[in-house]
Amino acid sequence: MSTAGLLVARIGPGTTPVRAASAEPRVDIPDPPILVHPPPQEPSFEAFVADASLRLRRALVARYGVELGVEACAEAIAWAWAHRERLATMSNPVGYLYRVGQTAVRRQARWQRTPPLPREEHDADLALPDPALHDALAKLNRDQRAAVMLVHAYGYPYAEAAALLDIPVSTLKNHLNRGAAKLRRMLESSR
């Protein structure tokens, strides 16, 4: 059973043949297990970024206007890619990214400047909003405008909007109530 001075180890089920020197004992190495089903994969980071960027952009644009909001969203998403391992351990990663966006705005914001708010296309089936609404929204403070836009314009539930803004639900409700009251007063006085 020897071939050129080497012994061929006895092959049993589930083993790989190993050639051993004639003086050494036989070595059996088990085959690696075959996976019948691949392990479940966690959602990809790309999917998280795609979902989070839309929500984040809406919140930041509602708070800071189109120019600063979109730029802040881009900075927050860039930060997310650079720190994805750290982000994976957080309980509210989108809320944290919102704070990253706020920091980006603070670095570049110019004081005493009213940000331009987005004007979206309207369906022909829907009634057009009051033209003074856009100007009234621009006069709200940032917290109130973000809360009103997320809940009333985009239809976010209170809990999700509060988590996105990284504030308690009670604080969100205060911003909504005060913002809605200011909007009512401004819209009634413009008629």
C-alpha positions as protocol buffer text, in pm:
chain_id: "A"
residue {
  index: 1
  type: MET
  ca { x: 0 y: 0 z: 0 }
}
residue {
  index: 2
  type: SER
  ca { x: 294 y: 233 z: -9 }
}
residue {
  index: 3
  type: THR
  ca { x: 358 y: 469 z: -293 }
}
residue {
  index: 4
  type: ALA
  ca { x: 710 y: 612 z: -319 }
}
residue {
  index: 5
  type: GLY
  ca { x: 781 y: 573 z: 52 }
}
residue {
  index: 6
  type: LEU
  ca { x: 449 y: 726 z: 175 }
}
residue {
  index: 7
  type: LEU
  ca { x: 147 y: 555 z: 314 }
}
residue {
  index: 8
  type: VAL
  ca { x: -200 y: 657 z: 212 }
}
residue {
  index: 9
  type: ALA
  ca { x: -417 y: 702 z: 518 }
}
residue {
  index: 10
  type: ARG
  ca { x: -730 y: 494 z: 534 }
}
residue {
  index: 11
  type: ILE
  ca { x: -1029 y: 688 z: 409 }
}
residue {
  index: 12
  type: GLY
  ca { x: -1344 y: 669 z: 612 }
}
residue {
  index: 13
  type: PRO
  ca { x: -1680 y: 840 z: 565 }
}
residue {
  index: 14
  type: GLY
  ca { x: -1660 y: 1216 z: 622 }
}
residue {
  index: 15
  type: THR
  ca { x: -1279 y: 1229 z: 606 }
}
residue {
  index: 16
  type: THR
  ca { x: -1028 y: 1369 z: 361 }
}
residue {
  index: 17
  type: PRO
  ca { x: -736 y: 1151 z: 251 }
}
residue {
  index: 18
  type: VAL
  ca { x: -406 y: 1255 z: 405 }
}
residue {
  index: 19
  type: ARG
  ca { x: -69 y: 1113 z: 314 }
}
residue {
  index: 20
  type: ALA
  ca { x: 148 y: 1043 z: 612 }
}
residue {
  index: 21
  type: ALA
  ca { x: 509 y: 927 z: 645 }
}
residue {
  index: 22
  type: SER
  ca { x: 537 y: 555 z: 706 }
}
residue {
  index: 23
  type: ALA
  ca { x: 653 y: 601 z: 1066 }
}
residue {
  index: 24
  type: GLU
  ca { x: 369 y: 837 z: 1167 }
}
residue {
  index: 25
  type: PRO
  ca { x: 15 y: 739 z: 1266 }
}
residue {
  index: 26
  type: ARG
  ca { x: -280 y: 787 z: 1033 }
}
residue {
  index: 27
  type: VAL
  ca { x: -446 y: 1132 z: 1038 }
}
residue {
  index: 28
  type: ASP
  ca { x: -816 y: 1177 z: 958 }
}
residue {
  index: 29
  type: ILE
  ca { x: -940 y: 1533 z: 903 }
}
residue {
  index: 30
  type: PRO
  ca { x: -1318 y: 1573 z: 906 }
}
residue {
  index: 31
  type: ASP
  ca { x: -1485 y: 1755 z: 616 }
}
residue {
  index: 32
  type: PRO
  ca { x: -1634 y: 2095 z: 695 }
}
residue {
  index: 33
  type: PRO
  ca { x: -2009 y: 2081 z: 756 }
}
residue {
  index: 34
  type: ILE
  ca { x: -2230 y: 2153 z: 456 }
}
residue {
  index: 35
  type: LEU
  ca { x: -2488 y: 2422 z: 524 }
}
residue {
  index: 36
  type: VAL
  ca { x: -2831 y: 2323 z: 405 }
}
residue {
  index: 37
  type: HIS
  ca { x: -2970 y: 2676 z: 446 }
}
residue {
  index: 38
  type: PRO
  ca { x: -2751 y: 2986 z: 441 }
}
residue {
  index: 39
  type: PRO
  ca { x: -2758 y: 3185 z: 765 }
}
residue {
  index: 40
  type: PRO
  ca { x: -3011 y: 3470 z: 766 }
}
residue {
  index: 41
  type: GLN
  ca { x: -2851 y: 3796 z: 664 }
}
residue {
  index: 42
  type: GLU
  ca { x: -2908 y: 4118 z: 847 }
}
residue {
  index: 43
  type: PRO
  ca { x: -3054 y: 4405 z: 648 }
}
residue {
  index: 44
  type: SER
  ca { x: -2779 y: 4570 z: 452 }
}
residue {
  index: 45
  type: PHE
  ca { x: -2638 y: 4905 z: 547 }
}
residue {
  index: 46
  type: GLU
  ca { x: -2732 y: 5031 z: 200 }
}
residue {
  index: 47
  type: ALA
  ca { x: -3099 y: 4956 z: 274 }
}
residue {
  index: 48
  type: PHE
  ca { x: -3074 y: 5139 z: 607 }
}
residue {
  index: 49
  type: VAL
  ca { x: -2917 y: 5443 z: 438 }
}
residue {
  index: 50
  type: ALA
  ca { x: -3184 y: 5446 z: 165 }
}
residue {
  index: 51
  type: ASP
  ca { x: -3463 y: 5440 z: 424 }
}
residue {
  index: 52
  type: ALA
  ca { x: -3299 y: 5680 z: 666 }
}
residue {
  index: 53
  type: SER
  ca { x: -3189 y: 5938 z: 408 }
}
residue {
  index: 54
  type: LEU
  ca { x: -3545 y: 6010 z: 292 }
}
residue {
  index: 55
  type: ARG
  ca { x: -3671 y: 6054 z: 649 }
}
residue {
  index: 56
  type: LEU
  ca { x: -3366 y: 6253 z: 747 }
}
residue {
  index: 57
  type: ARG
  ca { x: -3384 y: 6481 z: 444 }
}
residue {
  index: 58
  type: ARG
  ca { x: -3751 y: 6558 z: 511 }
}
residue {
  index: 59
  type: ALA
  ca { x: -3682 y: 6646 z: 873 }
}
residue {
  index: 60
  type: LEU
  ca { x: -3375 y: 6859 z: 802 }
}
residue {
  index: 61
  type: VAL
  ca { x: -3540 y: 7041 z: 509 }
}
residue {
  index: 62
  type: ALA
  ca { x: -3847 y: 7107 z: 724 }
}
residue {
  index: 63
  type: ARG
  ca { x: -3630 y: 7255 z: 994 }
}
residue {
  index: 64
  type: TYR
  ca { x: -3359 y: 7439 z: 797 }
}
residue {
  index: 65
  type: GLY
  ca { x: -3499 y: 7492 z: 448 }
}
residue {
  index: 66
  type: VAL
  ca { x: -3399 y: 7334 z: 120 }
}
residue {
  index: 67
  type: GLU
  ca { x: -3043 y: 7455 z: 81 }
}
residue {
  index: 68
  type: LEU
  ca { x: -2915 y: 7389 z: 432 }
}
residue {
  index: 69
  type: GLY
  ca { x: -3138 y: 7084 z: 490 }
}
residue {
  index: 70
  type: VAL
  ca { x: -3019 y: 6892 z: 184 }
}
residue {
  index: 71
  type: GLU
  ca { x: -2657 y: 6976 z: 257 }
}
residue {
  index: 72
  type: ALA
  ca { x: -2695 y: 6872 z: 622 }
}
residue {
  index: 73
  type: CYS
  ca { x: -2855 y: 6544 z: 512 }
}
residue {
  index: 74
  type: ALA
  ca { x: -2563 y: 6474 z: 279 }
}
residue {
  index: 75
  type: GLU
  ca { x: -2315 y: 6541 z: 560 }
}
residue {
  index: 76
  type: ALA
  ca { x: -2508 y: 6315 z: 799 }
}
residue {
  index: 77
  type: ILE
  ca { x: -2519 y: 6029 z: 546 }
}
residue {
  index: 78
  type: ALA
  ca { x: -2146 y: 6070 z: 476 }
}
residue {
  index: 79
  type: TRP
  ca { x: -2084 y: 6050 z: 851 }
}
residue {
  index: 80
  type: ALA
  ca { x: -2301 y: 5736 z: 866 }
}
residue {
  index: 81
  type: TRP
  ca { x: -2091 y: 5562 z: 600 }
}
residue {
  index: 82
  type: ALA
  ca { x: -1768 y: 5658 z: 775 }
}
residue {
  index: 83
  type: HIS
  ca { x: -1893 y: 5540 z: 1117 }
}
residue {
  index: 84
  type: ARG
  ca { x: -2130 y: 5254 z: 1032 }
}
residue {
  index: 85
  type: GLU
  ca { x: -1991 y: 5022 z: 1301 }
}
residue {
  index: 86
  type: ARG
  ca { x: -2055 y: 5284 z: 1569 }
}
residue {
  index: 87
  type: LEU
  ca { x: -2399 y: 5358 z: 1425 }
}
residue {
  index: 88
  type: ALA
  ca { x: -2495 y: 4989 z: 1438 }
}
residue {
  index: 89
  type: THR
  ca { x: -2470 y: 4990 z: 1818 }
}
residue {
  index: 90
  type: MET
  ca { x: -2708 y: 5286 z: 1866 }
}
residue {
  index: 91
  type: SER
  ca { x: -3069 y: 5249 z: 1972 }
}
residue {
  index: 92
  type: ASN
  ca { x: -3188 y: 5544 z: 1757 }
}
residue {
  index: 93
  type: PRO
  ca { x: -2944 y: 5580 z: 1467 }
}
residue {
  index: 94
  type: VAL
  ca { x: -3168 y: 5811 z: 1259 }
}
residue {
  index: 95
  type: GLY
  ca { x: -3212 y: 6045 z: 1554 }
}
residue {
  index: 96
  type: TYR
  ca { x: -2837 y: 6054 z: 1600 }
}
residue {
  index: 97
  type: LEU
  ca { x: -2788 y: 6129 z: 1230 }
}
residue {
  index: 98
  type: TYR
  ca { x: -3039 y: 6414 z: 1268 }
}
residue {
  index: 99
  type: ARG
  ca { x: -2813 y: 6558 z: 1537 }
}
residue {
  index: 100
  type: VAL
  ca { x: -2512 y: 6515 z: 1307 }
}
residue {
  index: 101
  type: GLY
  ca { x: -2703 y: 6713 z: 1044 }
}
residue {
  index: 102
  type: GLN
  ca { x: -2784 y: 6984 z: 1297 }
}
residue {
  index: 103
  type: THR
  ca { x: -2416 y: 7015 z: 1382 }
}
residue {
  index: 104
  type: ALA
  ca { x: -2333 y: 7047 z: 1013 }
}
residue {
  index: 105
  type: VAL
  ca { x: -2587 y: 7329 z: 978 }
}
residue {
  index: 106
  type: ARG
  ca { x: -2450 y: 7509 z: 1281 }
}
residue {
  index: 107
  type: ARG
  ca { x: -2104 y: 7503 z: 1129 }
}
residue {
  index: 108
  type: GLN
  ca { x: -2220 y: 7672 z: 812 }
}
residue {
  index: 109
  type: ALA
  ca { x: -2536 y: 7861 z: 910 }
}
residue {
  index: 110
  type: ARG
  ca { x: -2548 y: 8232 z: 861 }
}
residue {
  index: 111
  type: TRP
  ca { x: -2742 y: 8416 z: 1128 }
}
residue {
  index: 112
  type: GLN
  ca { x: -3043 y: 8634 z: 1051 }
}
residue {
  index: 113
  type: ARG
  ca { x: -3127 y: 8446 z: 735 }
}
residue {
  index: 114
  type: THR
  ca { x: -3467 y: 8294 z: 665 }
}
residue {
  index: 115
  type: PRO
  ca { x: -3423 y: 7962 z: 485 }
}
residue {
  index: 116
  type: PRO
  ca { x: -3624 y: 7898 z: 169 }
}
residue {
  index: 117
  type: LEU
  ca { x: -3886 y: 7627 z: 221 }
}
residue {
  index: 118
  type: PRO
  ca { x: -3966 y: 7366 z: -43 }
}
residue {
  index: 119
  type: ARG
  ca { x: -4260 y: 7416 z: -274 }
}
residue {
  index: 120
  type: GLU
  ca { x: -4387 y: 7079 z: -386 }
}
residue {
  index: 121
  type: GLU
  ca { x: -4605 y: 6998 z: -684 }
}
residue {
  index: 122
  type: HIS
  ca { x: -4971 y: 6935 z: -597 }
}
residue {
  index: 123
  type: ASP
  ca { x: -5203 y: 6674 z: -741 }
}
residue {
  index: 124
  type: ALA
  ca { x: -5481 y: 6815 z: -957 }
}
residue {
  index: 125
  type: ASP
  ca { x: -5731 y: 6617 z: -746 }
}
residue {
  index: 126
  type: LEU
  ca { x: -5629 y: 6787 z: -422 }
}
residue {
  index: 127
  type: ALA
  ca { x: -5735 y: 7134 z: -320 }
}
residue {
  index: 128
  type: LEU
  ca { x: -5456 y: 7389 z: -325 }
}
residue {
  index: 129
  type: PRO
  ca { x: -5344 y: 7516 z: 15 }
}
residue {
  index: 130
  type: ASP
  ca { x: -5383 y: 7877 z: 117 }
}
residue {
  index: 131
  type: PRO
  ca { x: -5106 y: 8076 z: -61 }
}
residue {
  index: 132
  type: ALA
  ca { x: -5023 y: 8252 z: 267 }
}
residue {
  index: 133
  type: LEU
  ca { x: -4948 y: 7914 z: 430 }
}
residue {
  index: 134
  type: HIS
  ca { x: -4598 y: 7896 z: 283 }
}
residue {
  index: 135
  type: ASP
  ca { x: -4506 y: 8239 z: 418 }
}
residue {
  index: 136
  type: ALA
  ca { x: -4664 y: 8159 z: 756 }
}
residue {
  index: 137
  type: LEU
  ca { x: -4462 y: 7836 z: 781 }
}
residue {
  index: 138
  type: ALA
  ca { x: -4144 y: 8031 z: 713 }
}
residue {
  index: 139
  type: LYS
  ca { x: -4224 y: 8258 z: 1011 }
}
residue {
  index: 140
  type: LEU
  ca { x: -4246 y: 7968 z: 1260 }
}
residue {
  index: 141
  type: ASN
  ca { x: -3937 y: 7890 z: 1464 }
}
residue {
  index: 142
  type: ARG
  ca { x: -3732 y: 7591 z: 1349 }
}
residue {
  index: 143
  type: ASP
  ca { x: -3864 y: 7345 z: 1608 }
}
residue {
  index: 144
  type: GLN
  ca { x: -4228 y: 7429 z: 1543 }
}
residue {
  index: 145
  type: ARG
  ca { x: -4184 y: 7423 z: 1164 }
}
residue {
  index: 146
  type: ALA
  ca { x: -4010 y: 7082 z: 1172 }
}
residue {
  index: 147
  type: ALA
  ca { x: -4281 y: 6934 z: 1395 }
}
residue {
  index: 148
  type: VAL
  ca { x: -4569 y: 7075 z: 1185 }
}
residue {
  index: 149
  type: MET
  ca { x: -4412 y: 6968 z: 855 }
}
residue {
  index: 150
  type: LEU
  ca { x: -4331 y: 6613 z: 969 }
}
residue {
  index: 151
  type: VAL
  ca { x: -4665 y: 6540 z: 1133 }
}
residue {
  index: 152
  type: HIS
  ca { x: -4912 y: 6740 z: 925 }
}
residue {
  index: 153
  type: ALA
  ca { x: -4743 y: 6767 z: 583 }
}
residue {
  index: 154
  type: TYR
  ca { x: -4567 y: 6430 z: 565 }
}
residue {
  index: 155
  type: GLY
  ca { x: -4803 y: 6232 z: 789 }
}
residue {
  index: 156
  type: TYR
  ca { x: -4551 y: 6095 z: 1037 }
}
residue {
  index: 157
  type: PRO
  ca { x: -4694 y: 5948 z: 1359 }
}
residue {
  index: 158
  type: TYR
  ca { x: -4600 y: 6138 z: 1675 }
}
residue {
  index: 159
  type: ALA
  ca { x: -4365 y: 5867 z: 1802 }
}
residue {
  index: 160
  type: GLU
  ca { x: -4175 y: 5841 z: 1474 }
}
residue {
  index: 161
  type: ALA
  ca { x: -4144 y: 6220 z: 1430 }
}
residue {
  index: 162
  type: ALA
  ca { x: -4024 y: 6257 z: 1789 }
}
residue {
  index: 163
  type: ALA
  ca { x: -3769 y: 5979 z: 1744 }
}
residue {
  index: 164
  type: LEU
  ca { x: -3647 y: 6136 z: 1421 }
}
residue {
  index: 165
  type: LEU
  ca { x: -3606 y: 6476 z: 1587 }
}
residue {
  index: 166
  type: ASP
  ca { x: -3457 y: 6305 z: 1894 }
}
residue {
  index: 167
  type: ILE
  ca { x: -3700 y: 6472 z: 2133 }
}
residue {
  index: 168
  type: PRO
  ca { x: -3969 y: 6333 z: 2368 }
}
residue {
  index: 169
  type: VAL
  ca { x: -4322 y: 6297 z: 2230 }
}
residue {
  index: 170
  type: SER
  ca { x: -4448 y: 6554 z: 2482 }
}
residue {
  index: 171
  type: THR
  ca { x: -4202 y: 6812 z: 2346 }
}
residue {
  index: 172
  type: LEU
  ca { x: -4314 y: 6733 z: 1992 }
}
residue {
  index: 173
  type: LYS
  ca { x: -4676 y: 6788 z: 2094 }
}
residue {
  index: 174
  type: ASN
  ca { x: -4583 y: 7124 z: 2249 }
}
residue {
  index: 175
  type: HIS
  ca { x: -4412 y: 7232 z: 1925 }
}
residue {
  index: 176
  type: LEU
  ca { x: -4714 y: 7115 z: 1725 }
}
residue {
  index: 177
  type: ASN
  ca { x: -4967 y: 7296 z: 1944 }
}
residue {
  index: 178
  type: ARG
  ca { x: -4773 y: 7621 z: 1954 }
}
residue {
  index: 179
  type: GLY
  ca { x: -4691 y: 7605 z: 1582 }
}
residue {
  index: 180
  type: ALA
  ca { x: -5051 y: 7532 z: 1484 }
}
residue {
  index: 181
  type: ALA
  ca { x: -5176 y: 7817 z: 1705 }
}
residue {
  index: 182
  type: LYS
  ca { x: -4929 y: 8060 z: 1542 }
}
residue {
  index: 183
  type: LEU
  ca { x: -5027 y: 7938 z: 1196 }
}
residue {
  index: 184
  type: ARG
  ca { x: -5397 y: 7992 z: 1272 }
}
residue {
  index: 185
  type: ARG
  ca { x: -5335 y: 8344 z: 1397 }
}
residue {
  index: 186
  type: MET
  ca { x: -5118 y: 8435 z: 1096 }
}
residue {
  index: 187
  type: LEU
  ca { x: -5358 y: 8283 z: 842 }
}
residue {
  index: 188
  type: GLU
  ca { x: -5666 y: 8447 z: 1002 }
}
residue {
  index: 189
  type: SER
  ca { x: -5499 y: 8786 z: 1005 }
}
residue {
  index: 190
  type: SER
  ca { x: -5399 y: 8755 z: 637 }
}
residue {
  index: 191
  type: ARG
  ca { x: -5763 y: 8711 z: 525 }
}
